[in-house]
């Protein structure tokens, strides 16, 4: 599999952020040890959360298990070519309501933020262990939540596929091509403001501009 070189504007980042990218070609024969699996879960466990509410639930889907079959049955077409080859897929859910009623009060106003943060910690821990991780949301959320028995208090959110690089010759052309996509970002000036919304944007190249 090809490795993506860090983009010029990412070169100053610390590892594992610097070399992280969303790989799509995985070695289907690779499995994580129980120790590695546990360490990835520990990274999520130790993420910060509002009031230490820890509003995440993770489903562990290892190839050959029932949870993996449940996931694969509900993947979008675009994700069905690459997700099943990962060594493990974690599905994240957020504790969003304190009761089963649709209008029950929020469990935590920051549940979505916190689950995203736990996902980020797991993703970066994977990279620091020499693994790649690719987050995804392309699956039938209702059907998969049903298959996993997710209660009304929780919202099924995303998947995180984790694994080792695989041989592009083993996958279809479309999946292989995914690992060569340009990685692009909005400039800092589009979303970092030193004033009110939209005002005094931070220029790209701030350090050189003296601004
Ligand atoms: C919430 C979320 C949903 C995503 N859904 C998908 C998806 O369904 N399929 C996919 O191939 N990639 C998916 N991605 C990956 C993004 O496309 C990818 O992170 C983005 O293009 C930036 O590329 P990079 O991670 O290599 O920097 C998703 C990422 C996030 C965070």
Coordinates of C-alpha atoms and ligand atoms in Angstrom, one line a residue:
X1 CA 0.0 0.0 0.0
X2 CA 1.2 3.5 -0.7
X3 CA 1.9 5.8 2.2
X4 CA 0.6 9.4 2.1
X5 CA 3.4 11.9 2.8
X6 CA 2.4 14.5 5.3
X7 CA 1.1 17.6 3.6
X8 CA 3.4 20.6 3.8
X9 CA 1.1 22.4 6.3
X10 CA 1.1 19.3 8.5
X11 CA 4.8 18.9 8.7
X12 CA 5.1 20.8 12.0
X13 CA 2.6 18.6 13.8
X14 CA 3.7 16.0 16.4
X15 CA 3.3 12.3 15.8
X16 CA 1.0 10.6 15.5
X17 CA -1.1 13.5 14.1
X18 CA 1.5 14.2 11.4
X19 CA 1.4 10.8 9.7
X20 CA -2.3 10.1 10.2
X21 CA -4.5 9.6 7.2
X22 CA -7.6 7.6 6.4
X23 CA -6.2 4.5 4.6
X24 CA -8.6 2.2 2.7
X25 CA -6.6 -0.8 1.7
X26 CA -6.1 -3.2 4.6
X27 CA -4.5 -6.5 5.1
X28 CA -7.5 -8.8 5.5
X29 CA -5.4 -11.6 7.1
X30 CA -4.1 -9.4 10.0
X31 CA -5.7 -9.6 13.4
X32 CA -5.0 -7.5 16.5
X33 CA -3.9 -9.1 19.7
X34 CA -6.2 -8.8 22.7
X35 CA -3.6 -6.5 24.3
X36 CA -3.7 -4.2 21.2
X37 CA -7.5 -4.2 21.2
X38 CA -7.5 -3.3 24.9
X39 CA -5.0 -0.5 24.5
X40 CA -7.1 1.1 21.7
X41 CA -10.1 1.0 24.0
X42 CA -8.1 2.4 26.8
X43 CA -7.2 5.4 24.6
X44 CA -11.0 6.1 24.3
X45 CA -11.5 5.4 28.0
X46 CA -9.0 8.1 29.0
X47 CA -10.3 10.8 26.8
X48 CA -11.7 13.9 28.6
X49 CA -15.4 14.5 28.7
X50 CA -17.8 17.1 30.1
X51 CA -18.2 16.5 33.8
X52 CA -16.4 13.2 33.3
X53 CA -19.7 11.9 31.8
X54 CA -18.0 9.5 29.5
X55 CA -21.0 9.3 27.2
X56 CA -19.5 6.8 24.7
X57 CA -20.4 3.2 23.9
X58 CA -18.2 1.2 21.5
X59 CA -19.1 -2.0 19.7
X60 CA -16.2 -4.2 18.8
X61 CA -16.5 -5.9 15.4
X62 CA -13.7 -8.4 14.6
X63 CA -14.0 -10.3 11.3
X64 CA -15.6 -13.7 11.9
X65 CA -17.8 -12.5 14.8
X66 CA -21.5 -11.9 14.8
X67 CA -21.0 -8.1 15.4
X68 CA -18.8 -8.0 12.3
X69 CA -21.6 -9.7 10.3
X70 CA -24.1 -7.3 11.6
X71 CA -21.9 -4.3 10.5
X72 CA -21.1 -5.7 7.0
X73 CA -24.8 -6.3 6.3
X74 CA -25.5 -2.6 6.7
X75 CA -22.5 -0.9 5.1
X76 CA -23.1 1.6 2.3
X77 CA -22.0 0.5 -1.1
X78 CA -19.0 2.8 -1.1
X79 CA -17.8 1.4 2.2
X80 CA -18.5 -2.3 1.6
X81 CA -15.3 -2.8 -0.5
X82 CA -12.8 -1.7 2.1
X83 CA -14.3 -1.7 5.7
X84 CA -14.6 -5.5 5.9
X85 CA -10.9 -6.0 5.3
X86 CA -9.9 -4.0 8.4
X87 CA -8.5 -6.0 11.4
X88 CA -11.2 -4.5 13.7
X89 CA -14.0 -2.0 13.4
X90 CA -15.3 0.0 16.4
X91 CA -18.7 1.4 16.2
X92 CA -19.4 4.5 18.4
X93 CA -22.6 5.4 20.0
X94 CA -23.4 8.4 22.2
X95 CA -25.5 8.5 25.4
X96 CA -27.7 11.4 24.2
X97 CA -30.9 11.1 26.3
X98 CA -31.4 10.3 30.0
X99 CA -34.7 8.4 29.4
X100 CA -36.3 6.3 26.6
X101 CA -38.9 9.0 25.7
X102 CA -38.0 11.0 22.5
X103 CA -38.2 14.3 24.5
X104 CA -36.3 13.0 27.5
X105 CA -33.6 15.6 28.7
X106 CA -30.2 15.4 27.3
X107 CA -27.8 13.1 29.2
X108 CA -25.0 15.6 28.5
X109 CA -25.1 18.6 26.2
X110 CA -21.7 17.7 25.1
X111 CA -22.2 14.0 24.3
X112 CA -21.4 14.3 20.6
X113 CA -18.3 16.4 21.2
X114 CA -17.1 13.8 23.8
X115 CA -17.7 10.8 21.6
X116 CA -15.9 12.5 18.8
X117 CA -13.0 13.2 21.1
X118 CA -12.8 9.6 22.3
X119 CA -12.8 8.5 18.6
X120 CA -10.0 10.9 17.9
X121 CA -7.9 9.5 20.8
X122 CA -8.5 5.9 19.7
X123 CA -7.6 6.9 16.1
X124 CA -4.3 8.5 17.1
X125 CA -3.4 5.7 19.5
X126 CA -3.8 3.3 16.6
X127 CA -1.4 5.4 14.5
X128 CA 1.1 5.4 17.3
X129 CA 1.0 1.6 17.3
X130 CA 1.9 1.5 13.6
X131 CA -1.7 0.9 12.6
X132 CA -4.0 2.9 10.3
X133 CA -7.5 4.0 11.2
X134 CA -10.3 5.3 9.0
X135 CA -13.5 6.7 10.4
X136 CA -16.7 6.4 8.5
X137 CA -20.4 7.1 8.8
X138 CA -21.7 5.4 5.6
X139 CA -24.0 2.7 6.9
X140 CA -27.7 2.2 7.6
X141 CA -27.8 3.7 11.1
X142 CA -31.3 2.7 11.9
X143 CA -30.9 -0.9 10.7
X144 CA -27.5 -1.4 12.4
X145 CA -28.7 0.3 15.7
X146 CA -31.6 -2.2 15.6
X147 CA -29.3 -5.2 15.0
X148 CA -27.0 -4.1 17.8
X149 CA -29.9 -3.4 20.3
X150 CA -29.0 0.2 20.8
X151 CA -31.5 1.7 23.2
X152 CA -33.4 4.9 22.6
X153 CA -31.2 6.7 25.1
X154 CA -28.2 6.2 22.7
X155 CA -27.4 7.3 19.2
X156 CA -25.3 5.1 16.9
X157 CA -22.8 7.5 15.3
X158 CA -19.7 6.3 13.4
X159 CA -17.3 3.5 12.7
X160 CA -13.5 3.4 13.1
X161 CA -11.8 0.8 10.9
X162 CA -8.3 -0.1 12.2
X163 CA -5.7 -2.3 10.6
X164 CA -2.4 -2.7 8.8
X165 CA -1.7 -1.7 5.2
X166 CA -2.7 -4.3 2.6
X167 CA -1.8 -5.1 -1.0
X168 CA -3.7 -2.9 -3.5
X169 CA -3.6 -5.8 -6.0
X170 CA -6.0 -7.7 -3.7
X171 CA -8.8 -5.1 -3.9
X172 CA -10.8 -3.7 -6.8
X173 CA -9.5 -0.7 -8.7
X174 CA -11.9 1.7 -7.1
X175 CA -10.8 0.8 -3.6
X176 CA -7.1 0.9 -4.5
X177 CA -7.6 4.3 -6.0
X178 CA -9.0 5.7 -2.7
X179 CA -5.5 5.6 -1.2
X180 CA -4.2 8.0 -3.8
X181 CA -6.8 10.7 -3.3
X182 CA -5.5 14.2 -2.8
X183 CA -5.8 15.3 0.8
X184 CA -6.9 18.9 0.9
X185 CA -8.0 21.3 3.7
X186 CA -9.8 24.6 3.9
X187 CA -7.3 27.5 4.7
X188 CA -7.1 28.7 8.3
X189 CA -8.6 32.0 7.2
X190 CA -11.9 30.2 6.5
X191 CA -12.4 29.1 10.1
X192 CA -10.0 30.7 12.6
X193 CA -11.0 34.2 13.6
X194 CA -9.2 36.7 15.9
X195 CA -12.4 38.8 15.9
X196 CA -16.1 38.2 15.7
X197 CA -17.4 35.5 13.3
X198 CA -15.7 36.0 10.0
X199 CA -13.6 38.9 11.2
X200 CA -9.9 39.2 11.2
X201 CA -9.2 35.7 9.9
X202 CA -5.9 34.0 10.7
X203 CA -3.9 34.0 7.5
X204 CA -2.3 30.8 6.3
X205 CA 1.4 31.4 6.8
X206 CA 0.7 33.4 10.0
X207 CA 4.2 32.7 11.3
X208 CA 5.8 34.2 8.2
X209 CA 3.4 37.1 7.7
X210 CA 4.1 39.0 11.0
X211 CA 0.3 39.7 11.0
Ligands
LIG1 C1 -17.7 11.4 10.8 C2 -16.9 10.9 9.6 C3 -17.6 10.2 8.6 C4 -16.8 9.7 7.6 N1 -17.5 8.9 6.7 C5 -16.7 8.3 5.7 C6 -17.3 7.2 4.9 O1 -18.5 6.9 5.1 N2 -16.6 6.6 4.0 C7 -15.2 7.0 3.8 O2 -14.6 6.4 3.0 N3 -14.6 7.9 4.6 C8 -15.3 8.6 5.5 N4 -14.7 9.5 6.4 C9 -13.3 9.8 6.2 C10 -13.2 11.2 5.6 O3 -13.6 11.3 4.3 C11 -11.7 11.7 5.8 O4 -11.4 11.7 7.1 C12 -11.5 13.0 5.1 O5 -11.6 13.0 3.7 C13 -10.1 13.6 5.4 O6 -9.1 12.7 5.0 P1 -8.0 12.2 6.0 O7 -8.6 11.5 7.2 O8 -7.1 11.2 5.2 O9 -7.2 13.3 6.4 C14 -15.4 10.0 7.4 C15 -14.8 10.7 8.4 C16 -15.5 11.2 9.5 C17 -14.8 11.9 10.6

